[in-house]
PDB file of C-alpha atoms in Angstrom:
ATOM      1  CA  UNK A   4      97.432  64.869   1.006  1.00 46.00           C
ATOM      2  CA  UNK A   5      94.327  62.931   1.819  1.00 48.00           C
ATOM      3  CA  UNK A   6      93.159  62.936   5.486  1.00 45.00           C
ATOM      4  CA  UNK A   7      91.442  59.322   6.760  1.00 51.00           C
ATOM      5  CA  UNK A   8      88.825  60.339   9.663  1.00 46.00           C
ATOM      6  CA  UNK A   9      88.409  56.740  10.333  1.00 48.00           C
ATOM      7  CA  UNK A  10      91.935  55.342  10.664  1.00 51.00           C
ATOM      8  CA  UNK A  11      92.345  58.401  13.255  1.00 47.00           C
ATOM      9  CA  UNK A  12      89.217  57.642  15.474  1.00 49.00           C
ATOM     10  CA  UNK A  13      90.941  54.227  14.996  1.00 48.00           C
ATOM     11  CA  UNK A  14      94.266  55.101  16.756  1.00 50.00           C
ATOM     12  CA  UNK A  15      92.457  57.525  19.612  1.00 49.00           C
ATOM     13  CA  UNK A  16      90.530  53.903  20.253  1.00 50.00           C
ATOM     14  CA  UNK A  17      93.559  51.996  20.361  1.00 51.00           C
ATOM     15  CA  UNK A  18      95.598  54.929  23.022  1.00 49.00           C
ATOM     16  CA  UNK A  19      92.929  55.660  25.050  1.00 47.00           C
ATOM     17  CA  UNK A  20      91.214  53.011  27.139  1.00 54.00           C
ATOM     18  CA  UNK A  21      87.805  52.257  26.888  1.00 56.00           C
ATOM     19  CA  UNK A  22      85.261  54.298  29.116  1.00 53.00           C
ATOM     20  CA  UNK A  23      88.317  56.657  30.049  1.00 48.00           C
ATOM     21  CA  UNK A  24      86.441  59.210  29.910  1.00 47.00           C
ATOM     22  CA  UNK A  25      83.180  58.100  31.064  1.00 51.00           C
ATOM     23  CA  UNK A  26      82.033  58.510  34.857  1.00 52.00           C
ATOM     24  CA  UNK A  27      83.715  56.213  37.583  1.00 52.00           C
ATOM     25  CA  UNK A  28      81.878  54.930  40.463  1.00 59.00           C
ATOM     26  CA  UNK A  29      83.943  53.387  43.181  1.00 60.00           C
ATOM     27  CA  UNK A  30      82.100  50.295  44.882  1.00 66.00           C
ATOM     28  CA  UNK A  31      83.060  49.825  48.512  1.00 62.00           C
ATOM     29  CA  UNK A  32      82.535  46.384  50.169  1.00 71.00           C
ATOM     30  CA  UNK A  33      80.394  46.127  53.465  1.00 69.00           C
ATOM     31  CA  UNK A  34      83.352  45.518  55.490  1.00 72.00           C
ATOM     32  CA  UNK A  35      85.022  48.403  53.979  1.00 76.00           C
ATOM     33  CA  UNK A  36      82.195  50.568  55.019  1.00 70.00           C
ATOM     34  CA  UNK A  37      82.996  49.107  58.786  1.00 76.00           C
ATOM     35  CA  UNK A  38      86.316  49.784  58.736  1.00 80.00           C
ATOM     36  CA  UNK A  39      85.921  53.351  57.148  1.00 80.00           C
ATOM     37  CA  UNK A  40      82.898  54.093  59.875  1.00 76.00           C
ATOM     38  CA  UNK A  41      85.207  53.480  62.563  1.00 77.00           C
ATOM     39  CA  UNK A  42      88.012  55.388  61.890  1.00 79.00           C
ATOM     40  CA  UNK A  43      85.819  58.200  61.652  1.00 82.00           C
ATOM     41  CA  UNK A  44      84.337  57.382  64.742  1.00 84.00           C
ATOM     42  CA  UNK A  45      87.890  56.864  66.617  1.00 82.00           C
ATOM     43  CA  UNK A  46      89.311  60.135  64.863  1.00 85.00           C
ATOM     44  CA  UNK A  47      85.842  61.973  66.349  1.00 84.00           C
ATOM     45  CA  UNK A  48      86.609  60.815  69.507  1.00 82.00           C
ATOM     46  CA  UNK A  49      90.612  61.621  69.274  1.00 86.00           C
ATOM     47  CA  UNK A  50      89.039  64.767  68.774  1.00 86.00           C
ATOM     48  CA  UNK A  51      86.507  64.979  71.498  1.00 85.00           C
ATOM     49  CA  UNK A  52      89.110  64.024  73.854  1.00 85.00           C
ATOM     50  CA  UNK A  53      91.747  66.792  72.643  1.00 84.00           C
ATOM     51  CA  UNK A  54      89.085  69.419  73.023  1.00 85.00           C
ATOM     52  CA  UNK A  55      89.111  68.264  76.625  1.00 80.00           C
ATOM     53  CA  UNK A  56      92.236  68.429  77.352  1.00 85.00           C
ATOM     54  CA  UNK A  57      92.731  71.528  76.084  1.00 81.00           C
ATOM     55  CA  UNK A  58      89.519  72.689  78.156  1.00 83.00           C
ATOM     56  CA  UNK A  59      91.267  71.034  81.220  1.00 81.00           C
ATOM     57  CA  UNK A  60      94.031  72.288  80.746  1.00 83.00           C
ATOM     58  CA  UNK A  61      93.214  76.350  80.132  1.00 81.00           C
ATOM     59  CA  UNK A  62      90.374  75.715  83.156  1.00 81.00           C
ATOM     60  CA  UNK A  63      93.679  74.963  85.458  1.00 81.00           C
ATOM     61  CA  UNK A  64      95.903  77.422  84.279  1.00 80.00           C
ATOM     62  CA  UNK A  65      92.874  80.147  84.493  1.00 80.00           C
ATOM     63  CA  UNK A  66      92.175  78.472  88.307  1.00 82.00           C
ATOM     64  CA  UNK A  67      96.130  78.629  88.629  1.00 83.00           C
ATOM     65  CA  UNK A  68      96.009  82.394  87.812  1.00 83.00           C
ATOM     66  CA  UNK A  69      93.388  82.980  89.762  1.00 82.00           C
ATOM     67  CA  UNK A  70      95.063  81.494  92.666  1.00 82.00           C
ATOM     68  CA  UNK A  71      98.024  83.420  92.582  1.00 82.00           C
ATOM     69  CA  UNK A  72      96.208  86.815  91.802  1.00 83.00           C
ATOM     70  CA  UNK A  73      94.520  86.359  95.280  1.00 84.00           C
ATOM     71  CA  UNK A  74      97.806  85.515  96.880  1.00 86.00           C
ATOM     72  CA  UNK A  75      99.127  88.555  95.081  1.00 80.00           C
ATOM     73  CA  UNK A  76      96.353  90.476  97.089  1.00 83.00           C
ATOM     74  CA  UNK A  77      96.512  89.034 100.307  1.00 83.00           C
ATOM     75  CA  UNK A  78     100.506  89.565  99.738  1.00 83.00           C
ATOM     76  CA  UNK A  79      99.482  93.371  99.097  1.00 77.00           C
ATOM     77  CA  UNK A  80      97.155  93.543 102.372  1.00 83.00           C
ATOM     78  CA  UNK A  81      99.653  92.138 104.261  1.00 83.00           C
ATOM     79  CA  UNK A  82     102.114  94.733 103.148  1.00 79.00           C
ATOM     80  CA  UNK A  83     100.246  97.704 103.563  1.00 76.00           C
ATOM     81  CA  UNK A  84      99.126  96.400 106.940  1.00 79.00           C
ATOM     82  CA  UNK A  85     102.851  96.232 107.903  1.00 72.00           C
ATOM     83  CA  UNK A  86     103.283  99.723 106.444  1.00 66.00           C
ATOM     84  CA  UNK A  87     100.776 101.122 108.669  1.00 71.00           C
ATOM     85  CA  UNK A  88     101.791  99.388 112.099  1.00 68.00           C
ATOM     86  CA  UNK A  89     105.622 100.811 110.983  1.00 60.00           C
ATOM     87  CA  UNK A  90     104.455 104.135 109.963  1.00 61.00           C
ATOM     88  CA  UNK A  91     102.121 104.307 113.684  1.00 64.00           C
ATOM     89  CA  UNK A  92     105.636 102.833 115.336  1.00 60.00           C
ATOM     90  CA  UNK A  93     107.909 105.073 113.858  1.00 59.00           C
ATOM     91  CA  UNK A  94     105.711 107.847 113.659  1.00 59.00           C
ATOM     92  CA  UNK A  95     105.573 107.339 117.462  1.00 62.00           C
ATOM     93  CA  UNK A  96     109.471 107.195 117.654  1.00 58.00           C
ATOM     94  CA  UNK A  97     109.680 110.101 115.661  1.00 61.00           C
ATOM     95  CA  UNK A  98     107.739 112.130 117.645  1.00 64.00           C
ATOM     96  CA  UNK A  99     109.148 111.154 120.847  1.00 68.00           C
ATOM     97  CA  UNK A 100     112.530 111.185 120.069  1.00 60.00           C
ATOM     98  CA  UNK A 101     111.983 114.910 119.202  1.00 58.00           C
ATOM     99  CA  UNK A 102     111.081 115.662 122.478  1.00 70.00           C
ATOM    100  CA  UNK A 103     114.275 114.727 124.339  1.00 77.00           C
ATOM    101  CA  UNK A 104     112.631 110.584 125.567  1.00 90.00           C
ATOM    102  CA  UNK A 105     115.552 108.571 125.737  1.00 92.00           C
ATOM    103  CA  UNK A 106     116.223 105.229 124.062  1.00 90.00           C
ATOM    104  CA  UNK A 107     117.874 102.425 125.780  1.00 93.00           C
ATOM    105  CA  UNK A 108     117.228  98.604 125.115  1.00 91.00           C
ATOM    106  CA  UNK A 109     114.146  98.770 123.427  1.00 87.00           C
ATOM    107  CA  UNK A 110     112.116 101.681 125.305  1.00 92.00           C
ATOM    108  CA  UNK A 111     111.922 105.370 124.976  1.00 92.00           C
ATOM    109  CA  UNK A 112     112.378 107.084 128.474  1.00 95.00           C
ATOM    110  CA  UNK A 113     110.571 110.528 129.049  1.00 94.00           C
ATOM    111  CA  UNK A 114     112.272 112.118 132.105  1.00 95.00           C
ATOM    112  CA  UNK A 115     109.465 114.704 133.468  1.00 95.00           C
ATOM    113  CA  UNK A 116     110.634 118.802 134.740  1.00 93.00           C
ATOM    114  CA  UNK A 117     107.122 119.200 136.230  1.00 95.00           C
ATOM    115  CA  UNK A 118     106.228 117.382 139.707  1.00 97.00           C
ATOM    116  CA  UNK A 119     103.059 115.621 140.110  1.00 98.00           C
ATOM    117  CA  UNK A 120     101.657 112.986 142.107  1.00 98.00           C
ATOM    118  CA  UNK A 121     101.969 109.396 141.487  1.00 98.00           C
ATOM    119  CA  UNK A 122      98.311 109.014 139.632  1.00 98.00           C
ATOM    120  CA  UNK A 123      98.614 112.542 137.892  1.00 98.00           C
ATOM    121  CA  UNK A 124     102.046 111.329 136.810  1.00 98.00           C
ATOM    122  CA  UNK A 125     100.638 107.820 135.669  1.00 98.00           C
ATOM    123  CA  UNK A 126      97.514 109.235 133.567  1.00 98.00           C
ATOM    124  CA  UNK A 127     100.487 112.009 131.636  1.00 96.00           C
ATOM    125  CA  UNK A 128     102.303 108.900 131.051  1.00 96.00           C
ATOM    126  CA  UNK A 129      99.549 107.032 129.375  1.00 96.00           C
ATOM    127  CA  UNK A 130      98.072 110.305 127.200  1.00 93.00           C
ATOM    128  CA  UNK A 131     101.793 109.537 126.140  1.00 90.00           C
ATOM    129  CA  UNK A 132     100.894 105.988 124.965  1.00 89.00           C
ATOM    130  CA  UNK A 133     103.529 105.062 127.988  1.00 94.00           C
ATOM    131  CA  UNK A 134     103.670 103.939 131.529  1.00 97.00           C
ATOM    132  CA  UNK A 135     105.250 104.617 134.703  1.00 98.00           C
ATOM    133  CA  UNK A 136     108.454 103.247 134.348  1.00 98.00           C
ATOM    134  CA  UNK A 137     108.976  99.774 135.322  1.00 98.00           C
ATOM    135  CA  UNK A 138     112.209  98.553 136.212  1.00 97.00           C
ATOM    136  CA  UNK A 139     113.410  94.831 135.061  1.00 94.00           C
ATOM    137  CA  UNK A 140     117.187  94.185 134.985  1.00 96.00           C
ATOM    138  CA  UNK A 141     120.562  96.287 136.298  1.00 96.00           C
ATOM    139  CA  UNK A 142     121.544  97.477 133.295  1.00 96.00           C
ATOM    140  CA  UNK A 143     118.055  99.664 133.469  1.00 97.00           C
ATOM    141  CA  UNK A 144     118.677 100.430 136.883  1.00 96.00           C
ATOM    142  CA  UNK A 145     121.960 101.703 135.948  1.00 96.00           C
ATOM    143  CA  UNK A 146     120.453 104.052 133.247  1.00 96.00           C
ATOM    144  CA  UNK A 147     117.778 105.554 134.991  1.00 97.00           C
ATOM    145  CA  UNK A 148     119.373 106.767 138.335  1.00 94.00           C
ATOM    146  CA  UNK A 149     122.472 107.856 136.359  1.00 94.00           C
ATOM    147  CA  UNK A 150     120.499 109.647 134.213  1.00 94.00           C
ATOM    148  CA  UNK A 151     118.825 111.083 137.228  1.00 93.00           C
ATOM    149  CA  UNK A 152     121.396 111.984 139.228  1.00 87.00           C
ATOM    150  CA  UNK A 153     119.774 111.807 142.605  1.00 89.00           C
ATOM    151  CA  UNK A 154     116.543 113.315 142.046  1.00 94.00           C
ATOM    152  CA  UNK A 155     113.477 112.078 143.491  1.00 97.00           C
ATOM    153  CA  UNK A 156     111.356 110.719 140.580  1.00 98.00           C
ATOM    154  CA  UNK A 157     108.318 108.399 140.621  1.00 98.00           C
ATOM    155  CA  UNK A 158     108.487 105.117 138.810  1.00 98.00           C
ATOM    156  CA  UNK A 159     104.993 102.525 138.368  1.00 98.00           C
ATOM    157  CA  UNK A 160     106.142 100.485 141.256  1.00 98.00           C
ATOM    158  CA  UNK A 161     103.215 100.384 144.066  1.00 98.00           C
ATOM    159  CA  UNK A 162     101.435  98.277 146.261  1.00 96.00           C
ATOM    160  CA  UNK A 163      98.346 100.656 146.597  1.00 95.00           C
ATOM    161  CA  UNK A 164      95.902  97.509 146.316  1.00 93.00           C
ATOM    162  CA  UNK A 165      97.448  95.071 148.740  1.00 94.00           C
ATOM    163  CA  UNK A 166      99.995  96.066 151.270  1.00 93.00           C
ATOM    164  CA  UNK A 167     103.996  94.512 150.436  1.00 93.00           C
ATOM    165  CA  UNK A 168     101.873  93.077 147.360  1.00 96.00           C
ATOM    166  CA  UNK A 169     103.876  94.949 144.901  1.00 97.00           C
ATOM    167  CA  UNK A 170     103.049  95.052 141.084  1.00 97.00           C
ATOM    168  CA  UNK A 171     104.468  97.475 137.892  1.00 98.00           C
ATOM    169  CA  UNK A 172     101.336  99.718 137.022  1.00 98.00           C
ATOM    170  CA  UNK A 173     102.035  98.387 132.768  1.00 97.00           C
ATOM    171  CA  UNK A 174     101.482  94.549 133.871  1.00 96.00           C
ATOM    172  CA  UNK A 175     105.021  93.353 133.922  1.00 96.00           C
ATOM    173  CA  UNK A 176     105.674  90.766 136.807  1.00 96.00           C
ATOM    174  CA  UNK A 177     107.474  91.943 139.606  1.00 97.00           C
ATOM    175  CA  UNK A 178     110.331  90.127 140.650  1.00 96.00           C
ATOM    176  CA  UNK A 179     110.734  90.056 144.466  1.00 94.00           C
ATOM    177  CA  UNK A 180     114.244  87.958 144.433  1.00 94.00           C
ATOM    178  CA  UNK A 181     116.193  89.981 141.336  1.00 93.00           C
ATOM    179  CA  UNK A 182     114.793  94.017 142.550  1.00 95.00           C
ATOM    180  CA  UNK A 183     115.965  93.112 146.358  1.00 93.00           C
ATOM    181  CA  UNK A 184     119.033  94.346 145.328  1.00 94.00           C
ATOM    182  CA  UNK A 185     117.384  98.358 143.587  1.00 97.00           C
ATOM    183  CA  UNK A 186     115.760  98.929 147.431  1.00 97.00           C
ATOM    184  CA  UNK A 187     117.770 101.679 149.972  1.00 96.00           C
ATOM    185  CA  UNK A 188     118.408  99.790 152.683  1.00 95.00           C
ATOM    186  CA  UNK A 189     115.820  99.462 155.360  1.00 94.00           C
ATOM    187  CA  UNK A 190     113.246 100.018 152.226  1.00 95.00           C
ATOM    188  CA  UNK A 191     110.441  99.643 152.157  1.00 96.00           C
ATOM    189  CA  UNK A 192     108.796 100.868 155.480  1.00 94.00           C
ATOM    190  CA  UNK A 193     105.257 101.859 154.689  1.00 93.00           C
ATOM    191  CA  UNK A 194     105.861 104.815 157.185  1.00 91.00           C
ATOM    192  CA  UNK A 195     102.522 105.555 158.943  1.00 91.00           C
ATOM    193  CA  UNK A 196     100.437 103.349 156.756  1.00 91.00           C
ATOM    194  CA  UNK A 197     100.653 106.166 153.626  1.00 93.00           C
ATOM    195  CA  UNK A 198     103.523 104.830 151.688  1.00 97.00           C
ATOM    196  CA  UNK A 199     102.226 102.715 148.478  1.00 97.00           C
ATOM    197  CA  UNK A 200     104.201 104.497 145.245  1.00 98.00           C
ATOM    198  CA  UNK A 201     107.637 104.097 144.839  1.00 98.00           C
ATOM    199  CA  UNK A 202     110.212 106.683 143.734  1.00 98.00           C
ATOM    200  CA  UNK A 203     114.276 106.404 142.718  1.00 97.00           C
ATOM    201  CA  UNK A 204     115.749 108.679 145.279  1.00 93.00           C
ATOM    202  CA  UNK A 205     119.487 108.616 144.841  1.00 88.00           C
ATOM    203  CA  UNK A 206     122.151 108.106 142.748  1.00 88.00           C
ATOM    204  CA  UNK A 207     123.195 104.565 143.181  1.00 92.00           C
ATOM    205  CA  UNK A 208     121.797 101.026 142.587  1.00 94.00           C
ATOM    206  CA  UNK A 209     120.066 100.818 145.731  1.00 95.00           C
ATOM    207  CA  UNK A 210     117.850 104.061 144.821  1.00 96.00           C
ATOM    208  CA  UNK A 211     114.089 102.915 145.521  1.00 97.00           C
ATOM    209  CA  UNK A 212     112.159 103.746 148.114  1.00 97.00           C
ATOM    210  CA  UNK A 213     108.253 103.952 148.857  1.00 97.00           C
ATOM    211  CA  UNK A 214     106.777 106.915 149.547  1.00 97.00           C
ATOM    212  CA  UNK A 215     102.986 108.977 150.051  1.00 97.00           C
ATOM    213  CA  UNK A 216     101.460 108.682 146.602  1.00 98.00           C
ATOM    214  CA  UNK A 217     100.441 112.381 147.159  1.00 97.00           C
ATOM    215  CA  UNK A 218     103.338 113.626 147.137  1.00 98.00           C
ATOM    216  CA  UNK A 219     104.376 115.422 143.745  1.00 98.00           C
ATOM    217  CA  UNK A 220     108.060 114.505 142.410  1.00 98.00           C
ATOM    218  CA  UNK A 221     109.219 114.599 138.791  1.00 97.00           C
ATOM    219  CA  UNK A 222     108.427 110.876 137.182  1.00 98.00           C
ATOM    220  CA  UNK A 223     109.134 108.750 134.464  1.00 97.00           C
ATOM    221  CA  UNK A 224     107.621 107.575 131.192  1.00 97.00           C
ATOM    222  CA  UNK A 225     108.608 104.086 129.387  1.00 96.00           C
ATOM    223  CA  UNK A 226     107.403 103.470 126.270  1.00 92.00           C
ATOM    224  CA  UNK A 227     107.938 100.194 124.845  1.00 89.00           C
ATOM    225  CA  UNK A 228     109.434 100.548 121.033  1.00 82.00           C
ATOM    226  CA  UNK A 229     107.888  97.347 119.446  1.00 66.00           C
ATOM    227  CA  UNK A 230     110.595  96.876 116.951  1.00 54.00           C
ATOM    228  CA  UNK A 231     114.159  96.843 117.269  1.00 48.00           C
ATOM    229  CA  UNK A 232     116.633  99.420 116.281  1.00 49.00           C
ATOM    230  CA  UNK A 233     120.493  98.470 114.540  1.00 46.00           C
ATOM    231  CA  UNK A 234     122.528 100.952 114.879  1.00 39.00           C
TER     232      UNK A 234
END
């Protein structure tokens, strides 16, 4: 069998297209160009803006985390502040309570054995973190002379700075119109110019009466609680 090398370079001619396999330049118009050029530009700036965004966005979570780590430590100061006050409060209670002070409404009551005068008795009080007790409603009253059962025990009633001018040695007001009632009657006298402390003297409501500061009687302490107790 004879093989023709021209009638096949023939028939690759006639299948393939002329300059197939040659190199192909693609010619772009001018407005082509344009259009081209400005997608790339708008697809730059699509992507100049999304970078911002982003940025925006993880600089406001980042401030947002920030934010609430601070008000995760001022939480946290808060707490431990509240801690301490409690622990100083109850620590306070604590101690107290173990040596036989009384609660009722809010205030531990120490009820002294040893006598002293009215200013000794005010300064053991207040190495106490107390007062001389002061005396504010019935139900009080009530407590502390039942508790006492008619003996003679100082309280921070006085008018040692101006005479019938009476004030509670802690600060609290003193109510003229609602104590009328705690006096023994004819009380008080200021007997020979001397009498300027008050003490409870008996067992009933009408127990107070005012008396030489010098003299040395059994007293008591109040100390204020500064948080409520549910029993």
């Amino acid at each position: 069998m004879d093989f023709d090398a021209t009638d096949s370079h023939a028939d690759d001619q006639q299948f393939w297209p002329q300059g197939f396999f040659s190199k192909t330049r693609i010619r772009l118009s001018p407005g082509m160009h344009l259009i081209i050029h400005g997608v790339l530009i708008l697809l730059s700036l699509i992507l100049i803006i999304s970078i911002g965004i982003v940025t925006a966005q993880c600089s406001q979570a980042k401030e947002n985390m920030n934010l609430e780590i601070r008000m995760l430590k001022d939480s946290l100061e808060k707490i431990n502040t509240t801690n301490n006050i409690l622990k100083q409060k109850y620590g306070n209670f604590t101690k107290k309570f173990s040596k036989n002070w009384k609660i009722y409404n809010g205030s531990l009551y120490y009820f002294s054995c040893d006598i002293q005068s009215w200013d000794e008795a005010e300064k053991i009080c207040v190495s106490q973190d107390s007062h001389l007790a002061s005396v504010t409603s019935v139900g009080e009253q009530e407590f502390l002379y039942k508790t006492l059962k008619g003996e003679r025990h100082w309280i921070g009633l006085n008018d040692k700075h101006t005479e019938d001018t009476w004030n509670w040695v802690d600060g609290t007001v003193y109510d003229a119109e609602k104590s009328k009632g705690f006096w023994m009657p004819g009380q008080p006298t200021n007997y020979q110019g001397k009498e300027d402390c008050v003490e409870m003297k008996m067992e009933a409501l009408t127990s107070w009466n005012d008396e030489n500061c010098e003299l040395k009687y059994k007293f008591i302490c109040e100390s204020p609680l500064g948080f409520s107790l549910d029993f």
